[in-house]
PDB file of C-alpha atoms and ligand atoms in Angstrom:
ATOM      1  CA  UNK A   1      57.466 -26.669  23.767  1.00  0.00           C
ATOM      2  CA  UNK A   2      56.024 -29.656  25.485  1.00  0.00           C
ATOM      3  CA  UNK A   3      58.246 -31.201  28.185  1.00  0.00           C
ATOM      4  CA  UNK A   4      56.317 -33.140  31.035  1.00  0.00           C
ATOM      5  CA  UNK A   5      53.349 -33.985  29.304  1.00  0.00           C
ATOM      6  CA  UNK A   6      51.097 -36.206  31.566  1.00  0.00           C
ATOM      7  CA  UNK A   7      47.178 -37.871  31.951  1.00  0.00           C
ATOM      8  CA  UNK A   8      48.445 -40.354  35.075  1.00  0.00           C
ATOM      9  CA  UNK A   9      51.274 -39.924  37.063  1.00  0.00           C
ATOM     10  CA  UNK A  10      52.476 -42.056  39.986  1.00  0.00           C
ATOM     11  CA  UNK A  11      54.339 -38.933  42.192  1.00  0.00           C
ATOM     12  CA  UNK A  12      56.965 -40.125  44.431  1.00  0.00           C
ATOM     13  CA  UNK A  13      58.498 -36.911  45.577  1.00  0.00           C
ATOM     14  CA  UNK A  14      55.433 -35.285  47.263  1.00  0.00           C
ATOM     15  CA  UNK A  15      56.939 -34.748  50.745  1.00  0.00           C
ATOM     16  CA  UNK A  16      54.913 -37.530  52.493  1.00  0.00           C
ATOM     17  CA  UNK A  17      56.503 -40.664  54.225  1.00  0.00           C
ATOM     18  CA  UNK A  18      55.449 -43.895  53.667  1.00  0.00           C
ATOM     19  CA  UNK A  19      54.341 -44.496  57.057  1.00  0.00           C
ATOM     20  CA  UNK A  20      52.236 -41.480  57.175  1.00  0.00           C
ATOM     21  CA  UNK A  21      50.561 -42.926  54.167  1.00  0.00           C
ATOM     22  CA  UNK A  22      49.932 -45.504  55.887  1.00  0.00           C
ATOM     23  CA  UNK A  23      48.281 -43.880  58.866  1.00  0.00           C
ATOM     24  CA  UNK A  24      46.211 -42.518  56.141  1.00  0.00           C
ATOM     25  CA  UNK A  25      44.773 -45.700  54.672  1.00  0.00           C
ATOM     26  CA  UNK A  26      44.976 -46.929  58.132  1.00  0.00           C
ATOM     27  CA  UNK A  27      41.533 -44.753  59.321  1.00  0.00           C
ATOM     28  CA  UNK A  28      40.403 -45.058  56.077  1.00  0.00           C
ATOM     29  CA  UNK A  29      39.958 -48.895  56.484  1.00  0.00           C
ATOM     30  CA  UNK A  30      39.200 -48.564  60.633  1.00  0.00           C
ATOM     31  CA  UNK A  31      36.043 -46.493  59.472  1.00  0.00           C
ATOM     32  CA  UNK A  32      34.579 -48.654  56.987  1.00  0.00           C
ATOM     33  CA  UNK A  33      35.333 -51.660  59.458  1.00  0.00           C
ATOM     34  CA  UNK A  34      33.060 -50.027  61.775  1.00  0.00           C
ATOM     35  CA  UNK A  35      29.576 -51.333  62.158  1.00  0.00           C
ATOM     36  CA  UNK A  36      26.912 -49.924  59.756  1.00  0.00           C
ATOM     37  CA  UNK A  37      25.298 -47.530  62.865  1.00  0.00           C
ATOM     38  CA  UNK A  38      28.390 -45.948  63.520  1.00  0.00           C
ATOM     39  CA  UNK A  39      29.656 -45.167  59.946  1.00  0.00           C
ATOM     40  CA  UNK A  40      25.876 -43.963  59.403  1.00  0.00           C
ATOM     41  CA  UNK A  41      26.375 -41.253  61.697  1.00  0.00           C
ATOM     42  CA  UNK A  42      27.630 -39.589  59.288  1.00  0.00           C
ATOM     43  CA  UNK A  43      25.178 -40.223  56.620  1.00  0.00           C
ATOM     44  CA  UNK A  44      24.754 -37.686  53.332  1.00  0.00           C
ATOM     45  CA  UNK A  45      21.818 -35.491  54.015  1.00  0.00           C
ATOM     46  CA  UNK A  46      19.309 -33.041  51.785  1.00  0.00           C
ATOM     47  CA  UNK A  47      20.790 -30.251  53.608  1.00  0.00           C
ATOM     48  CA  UNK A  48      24.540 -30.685  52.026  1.00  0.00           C
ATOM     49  CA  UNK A  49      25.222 -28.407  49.184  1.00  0.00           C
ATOM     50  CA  UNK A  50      25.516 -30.831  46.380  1.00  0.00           C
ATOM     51  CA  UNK A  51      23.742 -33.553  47.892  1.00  0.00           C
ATOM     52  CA  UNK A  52      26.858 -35.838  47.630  1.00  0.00           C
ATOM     53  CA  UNK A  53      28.862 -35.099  51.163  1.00  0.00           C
ATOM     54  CA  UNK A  54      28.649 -37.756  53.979  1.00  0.00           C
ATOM     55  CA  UNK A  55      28.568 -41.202  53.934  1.00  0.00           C
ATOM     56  CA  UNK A  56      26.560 -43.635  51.502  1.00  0.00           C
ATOM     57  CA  UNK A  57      26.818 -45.696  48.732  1.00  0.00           C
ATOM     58  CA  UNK A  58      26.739 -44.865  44.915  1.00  0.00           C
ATOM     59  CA  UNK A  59      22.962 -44.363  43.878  1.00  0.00           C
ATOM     60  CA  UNK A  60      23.798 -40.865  44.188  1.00  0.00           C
ATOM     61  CA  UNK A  61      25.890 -40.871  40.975  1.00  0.00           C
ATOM     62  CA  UNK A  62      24.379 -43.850  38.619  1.00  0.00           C
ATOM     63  CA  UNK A  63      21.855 -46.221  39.285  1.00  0.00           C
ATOM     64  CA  UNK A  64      23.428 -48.891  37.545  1.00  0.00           C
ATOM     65  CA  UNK A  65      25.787 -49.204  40.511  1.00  0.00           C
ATOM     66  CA  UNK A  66      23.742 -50.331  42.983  1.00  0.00           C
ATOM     67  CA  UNK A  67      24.292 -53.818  43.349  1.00  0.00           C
ATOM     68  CA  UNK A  68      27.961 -53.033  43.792  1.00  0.00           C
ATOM     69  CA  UNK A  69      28.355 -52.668  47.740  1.00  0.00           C
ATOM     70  CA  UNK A  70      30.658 -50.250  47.270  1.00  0.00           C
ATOM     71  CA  UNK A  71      30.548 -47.508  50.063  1.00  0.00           C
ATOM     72  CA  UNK A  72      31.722 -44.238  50.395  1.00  0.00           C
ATOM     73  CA  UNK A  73      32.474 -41.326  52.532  1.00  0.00           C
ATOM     74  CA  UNK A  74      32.857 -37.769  50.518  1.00  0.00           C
ATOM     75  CA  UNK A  75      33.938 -34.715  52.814  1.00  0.00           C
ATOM     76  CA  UNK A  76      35.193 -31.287  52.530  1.00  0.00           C
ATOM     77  CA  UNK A  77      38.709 -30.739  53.533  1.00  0.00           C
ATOM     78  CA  UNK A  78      39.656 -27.261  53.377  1.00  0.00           C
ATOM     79  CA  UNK A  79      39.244 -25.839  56.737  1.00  0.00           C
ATOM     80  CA  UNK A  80      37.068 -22.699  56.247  1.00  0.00           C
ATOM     81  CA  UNK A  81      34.508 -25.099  54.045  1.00  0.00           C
ATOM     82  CA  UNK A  82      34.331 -28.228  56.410  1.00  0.00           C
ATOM     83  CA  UNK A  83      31.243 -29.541  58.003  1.00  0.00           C
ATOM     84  CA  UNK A  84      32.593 -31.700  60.802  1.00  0.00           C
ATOM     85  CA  UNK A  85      29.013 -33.351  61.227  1.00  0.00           C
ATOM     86  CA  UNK A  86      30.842 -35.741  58.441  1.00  0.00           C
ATOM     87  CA  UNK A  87      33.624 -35.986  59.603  1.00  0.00           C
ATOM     88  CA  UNK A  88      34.371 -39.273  61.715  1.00  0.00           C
ATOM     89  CA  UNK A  89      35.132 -38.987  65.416  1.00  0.00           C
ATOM     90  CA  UNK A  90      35.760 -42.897  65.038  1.00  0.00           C
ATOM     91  CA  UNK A  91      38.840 -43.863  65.170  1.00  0.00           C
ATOM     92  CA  UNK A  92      40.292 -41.639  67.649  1.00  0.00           C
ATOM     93  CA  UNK A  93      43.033 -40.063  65.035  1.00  0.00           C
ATOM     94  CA  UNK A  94      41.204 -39.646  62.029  1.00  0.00           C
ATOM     95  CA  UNK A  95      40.339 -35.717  62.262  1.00  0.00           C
ATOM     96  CA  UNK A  96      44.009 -35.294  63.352  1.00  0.00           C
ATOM     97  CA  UNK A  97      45.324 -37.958  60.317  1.00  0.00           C
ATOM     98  CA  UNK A  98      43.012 -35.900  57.807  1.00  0.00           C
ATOM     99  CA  UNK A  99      43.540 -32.245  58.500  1.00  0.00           C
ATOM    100  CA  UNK A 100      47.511 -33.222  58.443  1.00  0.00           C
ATOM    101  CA  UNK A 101      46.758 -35.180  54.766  1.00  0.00           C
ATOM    102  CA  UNK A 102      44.709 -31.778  53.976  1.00  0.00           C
ATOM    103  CA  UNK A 103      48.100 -29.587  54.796  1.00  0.00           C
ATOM    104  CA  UNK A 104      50.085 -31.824  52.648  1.00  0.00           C
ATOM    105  CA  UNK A 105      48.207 -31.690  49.652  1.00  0.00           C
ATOM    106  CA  UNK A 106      47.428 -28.223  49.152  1.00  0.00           C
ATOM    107  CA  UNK A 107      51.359 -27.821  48.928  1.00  0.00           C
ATOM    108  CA  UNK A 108      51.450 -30.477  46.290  1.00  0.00           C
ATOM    109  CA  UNK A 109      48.475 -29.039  44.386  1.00  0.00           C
ATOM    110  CA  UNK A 110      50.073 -26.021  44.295  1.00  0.00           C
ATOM    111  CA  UNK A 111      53.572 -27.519  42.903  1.00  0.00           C
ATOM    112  CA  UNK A 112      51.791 -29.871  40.851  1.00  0.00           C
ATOM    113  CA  UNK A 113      49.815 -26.726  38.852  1.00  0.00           C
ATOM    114  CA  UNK A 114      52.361 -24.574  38.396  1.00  0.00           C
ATOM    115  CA  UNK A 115      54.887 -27.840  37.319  1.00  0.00           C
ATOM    116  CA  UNK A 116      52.256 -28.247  34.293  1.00  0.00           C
ATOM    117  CA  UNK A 117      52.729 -24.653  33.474  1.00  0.00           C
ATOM    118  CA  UNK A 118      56.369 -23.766  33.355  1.00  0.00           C
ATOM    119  CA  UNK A 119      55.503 -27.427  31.254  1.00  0.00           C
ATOM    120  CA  UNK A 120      53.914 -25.289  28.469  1.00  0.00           C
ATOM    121  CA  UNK A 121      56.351 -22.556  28.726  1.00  0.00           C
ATOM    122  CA  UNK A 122      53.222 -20.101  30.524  1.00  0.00           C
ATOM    123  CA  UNK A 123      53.196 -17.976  33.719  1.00  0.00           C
ATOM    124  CA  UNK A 124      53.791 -20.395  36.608  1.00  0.00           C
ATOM    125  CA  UNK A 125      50.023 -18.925  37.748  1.00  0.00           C
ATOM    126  CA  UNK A 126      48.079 -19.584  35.340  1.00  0.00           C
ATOM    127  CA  UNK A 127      46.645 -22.803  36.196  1.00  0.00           C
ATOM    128  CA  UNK A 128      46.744 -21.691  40.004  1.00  0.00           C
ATOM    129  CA  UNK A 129      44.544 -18.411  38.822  1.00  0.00           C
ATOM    130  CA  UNK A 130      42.049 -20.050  37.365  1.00  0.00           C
ATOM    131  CA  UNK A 131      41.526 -22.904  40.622  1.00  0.00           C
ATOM    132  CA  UNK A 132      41.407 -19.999  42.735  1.00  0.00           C
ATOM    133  CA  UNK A 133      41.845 -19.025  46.273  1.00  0.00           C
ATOM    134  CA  UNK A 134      38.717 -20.611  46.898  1.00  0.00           C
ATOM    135  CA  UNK A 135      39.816 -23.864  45.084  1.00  0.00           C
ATOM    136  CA  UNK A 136      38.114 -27.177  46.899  1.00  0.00           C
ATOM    137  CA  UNK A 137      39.054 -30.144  48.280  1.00  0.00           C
ATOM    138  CA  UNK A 138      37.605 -32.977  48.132  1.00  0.00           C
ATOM    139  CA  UNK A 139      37.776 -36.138  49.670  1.00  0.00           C
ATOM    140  CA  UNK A 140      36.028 -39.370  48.506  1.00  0.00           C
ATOM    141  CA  UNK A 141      37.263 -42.167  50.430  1.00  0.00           C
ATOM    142  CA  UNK A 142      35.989 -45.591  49.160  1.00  0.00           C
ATOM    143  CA  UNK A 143      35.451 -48.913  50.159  1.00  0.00           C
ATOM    144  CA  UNK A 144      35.073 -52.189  47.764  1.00  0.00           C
ATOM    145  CA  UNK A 145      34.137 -55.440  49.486  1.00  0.00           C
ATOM    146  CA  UNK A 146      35.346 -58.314  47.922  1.00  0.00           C
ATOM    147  CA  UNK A 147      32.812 -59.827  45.290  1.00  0.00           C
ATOM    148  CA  UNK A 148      32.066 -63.161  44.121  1.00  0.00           C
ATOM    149  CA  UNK A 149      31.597 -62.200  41.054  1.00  0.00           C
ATOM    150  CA  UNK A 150      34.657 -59.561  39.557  1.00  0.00           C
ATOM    151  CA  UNK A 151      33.249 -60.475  36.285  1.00  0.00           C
ATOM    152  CA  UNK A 152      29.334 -59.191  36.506  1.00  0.00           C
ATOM    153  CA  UNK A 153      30.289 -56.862  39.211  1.00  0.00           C
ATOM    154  CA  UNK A 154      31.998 -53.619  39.167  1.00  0.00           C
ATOM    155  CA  UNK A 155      33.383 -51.196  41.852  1.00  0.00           C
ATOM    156  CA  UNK A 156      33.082 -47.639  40.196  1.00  0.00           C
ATOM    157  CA  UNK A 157      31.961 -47.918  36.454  1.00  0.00           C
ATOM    158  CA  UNK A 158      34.085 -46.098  33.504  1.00  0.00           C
ATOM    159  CA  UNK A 159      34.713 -42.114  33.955  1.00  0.00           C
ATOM    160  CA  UNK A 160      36.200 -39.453  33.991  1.00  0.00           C
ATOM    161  CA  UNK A 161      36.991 -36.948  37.040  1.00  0.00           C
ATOM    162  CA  UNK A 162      35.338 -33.666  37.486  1.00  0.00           C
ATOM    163  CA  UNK A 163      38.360 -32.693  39.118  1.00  0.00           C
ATOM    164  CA  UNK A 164      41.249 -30.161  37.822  1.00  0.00           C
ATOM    165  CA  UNK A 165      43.185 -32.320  39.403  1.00  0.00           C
ATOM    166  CA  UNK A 166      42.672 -35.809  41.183  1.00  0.00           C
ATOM    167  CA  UNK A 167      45.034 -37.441  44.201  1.00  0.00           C
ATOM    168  CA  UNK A 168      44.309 -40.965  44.310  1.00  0.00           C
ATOM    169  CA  UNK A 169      45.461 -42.783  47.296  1.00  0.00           C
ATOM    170  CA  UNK A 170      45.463 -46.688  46.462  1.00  0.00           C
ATOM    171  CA  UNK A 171      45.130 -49.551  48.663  1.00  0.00           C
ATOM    172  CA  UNK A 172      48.754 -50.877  49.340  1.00  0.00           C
ATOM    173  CA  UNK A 173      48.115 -54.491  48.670  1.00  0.00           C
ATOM    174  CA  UNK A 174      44.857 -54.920  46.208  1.00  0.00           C
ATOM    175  CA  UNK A 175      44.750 -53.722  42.566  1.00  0.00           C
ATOM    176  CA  UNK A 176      41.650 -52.771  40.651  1.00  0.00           C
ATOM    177  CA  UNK A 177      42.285 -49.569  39.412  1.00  0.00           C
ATOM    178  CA  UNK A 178      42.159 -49.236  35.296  1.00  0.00           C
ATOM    179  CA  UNK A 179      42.760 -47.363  32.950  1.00  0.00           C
ATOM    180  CA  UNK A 180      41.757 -46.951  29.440  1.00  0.00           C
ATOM    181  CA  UNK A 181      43.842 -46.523  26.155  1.00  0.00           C
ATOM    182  CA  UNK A 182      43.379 -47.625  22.692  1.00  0.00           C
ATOM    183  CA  UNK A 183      40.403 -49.165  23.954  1.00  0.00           C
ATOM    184  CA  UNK A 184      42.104 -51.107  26.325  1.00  0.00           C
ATOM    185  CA  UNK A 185      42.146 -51.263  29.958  1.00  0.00           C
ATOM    186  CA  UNK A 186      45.533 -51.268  31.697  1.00  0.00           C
ATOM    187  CA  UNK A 187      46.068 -52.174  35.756  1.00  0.00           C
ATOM    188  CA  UNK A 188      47.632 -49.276  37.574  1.00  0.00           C
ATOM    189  CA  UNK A 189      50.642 -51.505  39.623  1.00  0.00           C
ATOM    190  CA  UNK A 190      50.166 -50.175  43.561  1.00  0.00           C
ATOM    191  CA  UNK A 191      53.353 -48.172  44.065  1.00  0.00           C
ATOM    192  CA  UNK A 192      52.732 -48.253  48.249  1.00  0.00           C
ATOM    193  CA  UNK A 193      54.806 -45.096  48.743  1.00  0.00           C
ATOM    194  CA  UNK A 194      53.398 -42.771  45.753  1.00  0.00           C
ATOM    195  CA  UNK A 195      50.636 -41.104  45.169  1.00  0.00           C
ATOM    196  CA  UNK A 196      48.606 -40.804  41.576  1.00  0.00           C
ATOM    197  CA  UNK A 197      47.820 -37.477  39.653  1.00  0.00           C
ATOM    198  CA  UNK A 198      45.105 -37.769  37.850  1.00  0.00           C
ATOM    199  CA  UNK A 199      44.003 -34.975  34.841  1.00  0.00           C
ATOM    200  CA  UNK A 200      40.441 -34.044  35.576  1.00  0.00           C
ATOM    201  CA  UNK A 201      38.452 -32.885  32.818  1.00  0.00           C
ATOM    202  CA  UNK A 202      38.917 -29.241  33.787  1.00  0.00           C
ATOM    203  CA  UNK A 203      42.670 -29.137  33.665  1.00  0.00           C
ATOM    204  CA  UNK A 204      41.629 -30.969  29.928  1.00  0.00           C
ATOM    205  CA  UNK A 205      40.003 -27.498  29.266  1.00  0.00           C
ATOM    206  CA  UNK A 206      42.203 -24.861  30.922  1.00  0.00           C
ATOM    207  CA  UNK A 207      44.586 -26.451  28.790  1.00  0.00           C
ATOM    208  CA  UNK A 208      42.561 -26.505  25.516  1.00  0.00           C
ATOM    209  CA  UNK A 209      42.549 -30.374  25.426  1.00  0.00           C
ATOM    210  CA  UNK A 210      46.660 -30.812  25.810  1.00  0.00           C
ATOM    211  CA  UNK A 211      45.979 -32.484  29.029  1.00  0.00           C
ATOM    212  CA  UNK A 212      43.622 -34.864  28.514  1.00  0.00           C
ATOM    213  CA  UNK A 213      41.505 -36.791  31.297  1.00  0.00           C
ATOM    214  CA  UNK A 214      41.811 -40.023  31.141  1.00  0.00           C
ATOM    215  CA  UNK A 215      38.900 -42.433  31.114  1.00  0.00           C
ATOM    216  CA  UNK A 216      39.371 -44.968  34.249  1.00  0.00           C
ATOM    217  CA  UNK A 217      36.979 -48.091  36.196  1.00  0.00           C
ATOM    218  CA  UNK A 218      37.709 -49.820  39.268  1.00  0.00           C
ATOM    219  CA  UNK A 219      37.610 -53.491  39.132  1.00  0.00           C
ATOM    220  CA  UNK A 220      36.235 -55.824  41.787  1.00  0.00           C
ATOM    221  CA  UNK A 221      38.006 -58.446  43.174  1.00  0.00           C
ATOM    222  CA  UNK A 222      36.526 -62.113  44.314  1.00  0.00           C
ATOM    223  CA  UNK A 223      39.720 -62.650  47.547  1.00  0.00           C
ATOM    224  CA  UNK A 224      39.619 -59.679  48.919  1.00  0.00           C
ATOM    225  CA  UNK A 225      38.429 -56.094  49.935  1.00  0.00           C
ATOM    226  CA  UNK A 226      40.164 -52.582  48.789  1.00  0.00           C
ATOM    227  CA  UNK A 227      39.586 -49.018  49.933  1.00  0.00           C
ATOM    228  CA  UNK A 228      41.349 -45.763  48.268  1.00  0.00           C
ATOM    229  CA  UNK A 229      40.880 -42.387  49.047  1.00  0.00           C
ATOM    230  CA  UNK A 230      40.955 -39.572  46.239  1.00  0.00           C
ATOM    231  CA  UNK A 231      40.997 -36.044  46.621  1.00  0.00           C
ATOM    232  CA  UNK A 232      39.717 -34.355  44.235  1.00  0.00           C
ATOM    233  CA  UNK A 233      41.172 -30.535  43.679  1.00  0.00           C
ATOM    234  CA  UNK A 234      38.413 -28.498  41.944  1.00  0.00           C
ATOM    235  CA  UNK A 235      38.510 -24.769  40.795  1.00  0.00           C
ATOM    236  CA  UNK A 236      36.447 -22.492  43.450  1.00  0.00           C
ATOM    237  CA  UNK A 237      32.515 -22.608  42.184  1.00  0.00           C
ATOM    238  CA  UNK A 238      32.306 -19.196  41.729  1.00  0.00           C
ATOM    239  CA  UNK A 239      35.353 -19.276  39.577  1.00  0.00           C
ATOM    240  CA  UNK A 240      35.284 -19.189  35.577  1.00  0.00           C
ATOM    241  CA  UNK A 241      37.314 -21.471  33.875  1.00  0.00           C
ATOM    242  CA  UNK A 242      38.294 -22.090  30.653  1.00  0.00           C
ATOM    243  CA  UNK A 243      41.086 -22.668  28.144  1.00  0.00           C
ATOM    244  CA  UNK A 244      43.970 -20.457  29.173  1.00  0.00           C
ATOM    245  CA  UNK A 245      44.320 -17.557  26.751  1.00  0.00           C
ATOM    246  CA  UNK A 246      47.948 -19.071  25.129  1.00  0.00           C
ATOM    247  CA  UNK A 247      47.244 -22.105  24.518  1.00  0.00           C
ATOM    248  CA  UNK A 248      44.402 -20.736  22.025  1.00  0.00           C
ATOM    249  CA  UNK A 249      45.792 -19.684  18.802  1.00  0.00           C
ATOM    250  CA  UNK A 250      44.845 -20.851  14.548  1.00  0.00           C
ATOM    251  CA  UNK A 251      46.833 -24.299  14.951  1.00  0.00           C
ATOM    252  CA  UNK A 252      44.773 -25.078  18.108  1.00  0.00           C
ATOM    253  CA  UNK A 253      41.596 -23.363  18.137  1.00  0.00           C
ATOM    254  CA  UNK A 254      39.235 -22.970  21.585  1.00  0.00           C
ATOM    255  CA  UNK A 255      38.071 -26.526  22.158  1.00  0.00           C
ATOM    256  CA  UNK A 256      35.903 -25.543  25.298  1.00  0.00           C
ATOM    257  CA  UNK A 257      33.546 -22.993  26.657  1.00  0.00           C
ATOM    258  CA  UNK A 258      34.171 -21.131  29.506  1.00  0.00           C
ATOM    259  CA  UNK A 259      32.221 -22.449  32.533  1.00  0.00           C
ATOM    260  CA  UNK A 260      31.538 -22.198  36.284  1.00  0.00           C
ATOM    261  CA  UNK A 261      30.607 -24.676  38.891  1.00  0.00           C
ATOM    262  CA  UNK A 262      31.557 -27.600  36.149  1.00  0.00           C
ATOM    263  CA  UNK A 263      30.625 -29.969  39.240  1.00  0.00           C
ATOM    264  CA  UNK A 264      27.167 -29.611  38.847  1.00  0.00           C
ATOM    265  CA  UNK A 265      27.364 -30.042  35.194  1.00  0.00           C
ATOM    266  CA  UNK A 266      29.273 -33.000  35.227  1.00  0.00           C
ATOM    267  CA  UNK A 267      26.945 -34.420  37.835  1.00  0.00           C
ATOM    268  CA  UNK A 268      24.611 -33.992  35.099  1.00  0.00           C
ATOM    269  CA  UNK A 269      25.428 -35.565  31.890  1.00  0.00           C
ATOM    270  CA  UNK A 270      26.896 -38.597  34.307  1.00  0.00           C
ATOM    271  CA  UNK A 271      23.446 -39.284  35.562  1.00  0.00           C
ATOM    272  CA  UNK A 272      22.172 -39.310  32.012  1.00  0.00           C
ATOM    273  CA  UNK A 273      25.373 -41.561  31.130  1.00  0.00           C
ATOM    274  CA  UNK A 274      26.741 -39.231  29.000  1.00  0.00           C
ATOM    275  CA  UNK A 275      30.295 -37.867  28.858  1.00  0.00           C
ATOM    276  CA  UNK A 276      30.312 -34.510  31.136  1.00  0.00           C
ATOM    277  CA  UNK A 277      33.176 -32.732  29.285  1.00  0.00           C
ATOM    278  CA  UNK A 278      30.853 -33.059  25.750  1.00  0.00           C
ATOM    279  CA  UNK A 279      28.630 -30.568  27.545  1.00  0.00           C
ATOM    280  CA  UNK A 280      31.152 -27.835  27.367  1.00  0.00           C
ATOM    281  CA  UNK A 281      32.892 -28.673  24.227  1.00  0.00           C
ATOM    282  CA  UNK A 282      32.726 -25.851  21.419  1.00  0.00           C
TER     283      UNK A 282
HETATM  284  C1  OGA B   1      37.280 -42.043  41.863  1.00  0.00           C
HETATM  285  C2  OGA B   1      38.182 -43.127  41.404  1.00  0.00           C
HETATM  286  C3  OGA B   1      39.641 -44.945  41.949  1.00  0.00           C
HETATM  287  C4  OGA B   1      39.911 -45.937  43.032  1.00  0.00           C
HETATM  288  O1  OGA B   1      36.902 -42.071  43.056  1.00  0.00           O
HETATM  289  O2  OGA B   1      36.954 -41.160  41.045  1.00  0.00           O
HETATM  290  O3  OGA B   1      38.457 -43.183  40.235  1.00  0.00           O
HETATM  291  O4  OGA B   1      40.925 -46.614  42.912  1.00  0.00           O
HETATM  292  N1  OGA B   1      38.671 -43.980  42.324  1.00  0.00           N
HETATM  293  O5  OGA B   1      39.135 -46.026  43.969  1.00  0.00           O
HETATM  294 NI1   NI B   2      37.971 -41.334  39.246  1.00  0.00          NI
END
C-alpha cells in the first residue's frame, strides 16, 4: 500500500528556477545585513495574534536560546492574512520577491498533499480537507551569525515542526542543518536548486503516525554566517484535525486526538521543553 513514504525530502521538481531561488535568499540575507534600526522596524509586537510575527530573536520560543544571536523575521504570507507593518520595504524587491515565493508554494503545497495521499491509496483531498481553505503560511526567515564557539553554541535547539508541512529554504553555501535518527544526527548536504519537505507533526497525526516528523537542530558554525527561510504550511486555526478516518482501523488504532489551533499547543509544551505532539497523543 505504501509507495512514497517520506519524513525529509529534498524536492527538485517544484517549478522554481534556480536563480529565482536565489533572488529569494538574496533579500533574505540583504535584510538581516541591514543595520539593527532598520530591521527593528519591523519588530514583533503584543498586538500580533500569537505573539511570534515580526522581527526578533528566539526568547520567544525557549529561553535557553538566548545567547545564540540567532535572529529572525516570522510573517504571514497568504494575502488575505498579511500584516505588511512586517513586512520589509528594505530592499527594494523583497515584497515583490515574497508574494511571487508565496504564489509558488501554495501550488506545491497543494501537489505535495495530495502526492502523500494517492501515496496511501486515499482520496487525493483528504490531506488538502483537513489544511483547509484557510490553511496558513508561514514564513520564518532566519539568520545565524557565525560563532566562535559551534561546540557550546547552538542555532535552533532540537524539534520538531508544528507545521503539516514545512518548506525549508537552505543557505546555498553553509551547512548546519541536522537531523536525527537512531540517535544520531545526520548533515542535510545543501542541494542549491531544491527545496526540503519537511513532515510537521500534524501531517504525523492526520496520518495516524505513518508520517512521522522528524526531530531536527541547526548547528552553528565558527567561519561563517547562514540564513534559511522556512515556510511553514499549517491547517487553518479554526480547522479540526486529526487522523484521517482510513488510516484508523484494529492493526493501527487512533494514535492522536483530534485538535484545533495545534500552534498554540505546541507553543506550549515547547516552552515547558516538552515534546508538543505528546500533548495530543491518545
Ligand atoms: C525551523 C528550522 C532549519 C534551518 O525554522 O524550524 O528547522 O535550517 N530551520 O534554519
Ligand atoms: Ni524546524
Amino acid at each position: 500500500m505504501l509507495k512514497w513514504l517520506f519524513n525529509v525530502l529534498q524536492l527538485i521538481n517544484h517549478g522554481m528556477t534556480p536563480s529565482f531561488l536565489d533572488e529569494v535568499r538574496e533579500v533574505t540575507k540583504q535584510f538581516f545585513a541591514l543595520p539593527m534600526e532598520e530591521k527593528q522596524k519591523y519588530s514583533r509586537d503584543a498586538e500580533s495574534a500569537d505573539g511570534i510575527e515580526g522581527y526578533g530573536n528566539d526568547k520567544i520560543l525557549s529561553e535557553k536560546q538566548i545567547l545564540n544571536g540567532t535572529e529572525r523575521l516570522h510573517i504571514t504570507l497568504n494575502p488575505e492574512q498579511r500584516k505588511l507593518k512586517f513586512w520589509p520595504e528594505n530592499p527594494k524587491v523583497f515584497r515583490d520577491i515574497l508574494n511571487d515565493y508565496t504564489i509558488k508554494l501554495s501550488m506545491v503545497i497543494e501537489i505535495i498533499l495530495t502526492a502523500i495521499a494517492r501515496s496511501l491509496d486515499l482520496e487525493d483531498n483528504c490531506f488538502l480537507d483537513q489544511y483547509g481553505k484557510e490553511g496558513k503560511m508561514n514564513a520564518g526567515f532566519n539568520y545565524y551569525p557565525k560563532c566562535p564557539r559551534p561546540d557550546l553554541v547552538i542555532g535552533i535547539e532540537e524539534h520538531t515542526d508544528a507545521a503539516a508541512i514545512t518548506f525549508l529554504l537552505q543557505d546555498n553555501e553553509v551547512e548546519g542543518l541536522q537531523f536525527q535518527k537512531d540517535n544520531q544526527w545526520f548533515k542535510v548536504p545543501i542541494i542549491p536548486e531544491a527545496l526540503l519537505v519537511i513532515v510537521g507533526d500534524q501531517a504525523e497525526i492526520m496520518s495516524n503516525g505513518i508520517f512521522k516528523s522528524p526531530v531536527h537542530r541547526v548547528v552553528t558554525n565558527s567561519e561563517r554566517e547562514r540564513i534559511s527561510l522556512a515556510v511553514f504550511c499549517l491547517p487553518g486555526f479554526n480547522e479540526e484535525i486529526g487522523p484521517i478516518d482510513r488510516l484508523v482501523d484494529e492493526s493501527r488504532p487512533r494514535l492522536y486526538k483530534k485538535v484545533k489551533n495545534y500552534v498554540s499547543i505546541y507553543l506550549e509544551y515547547f516552552k515547558q521543553r516538552k515534546r508538543p505532539i505528546e500533548a495530543v497523543k491518545i
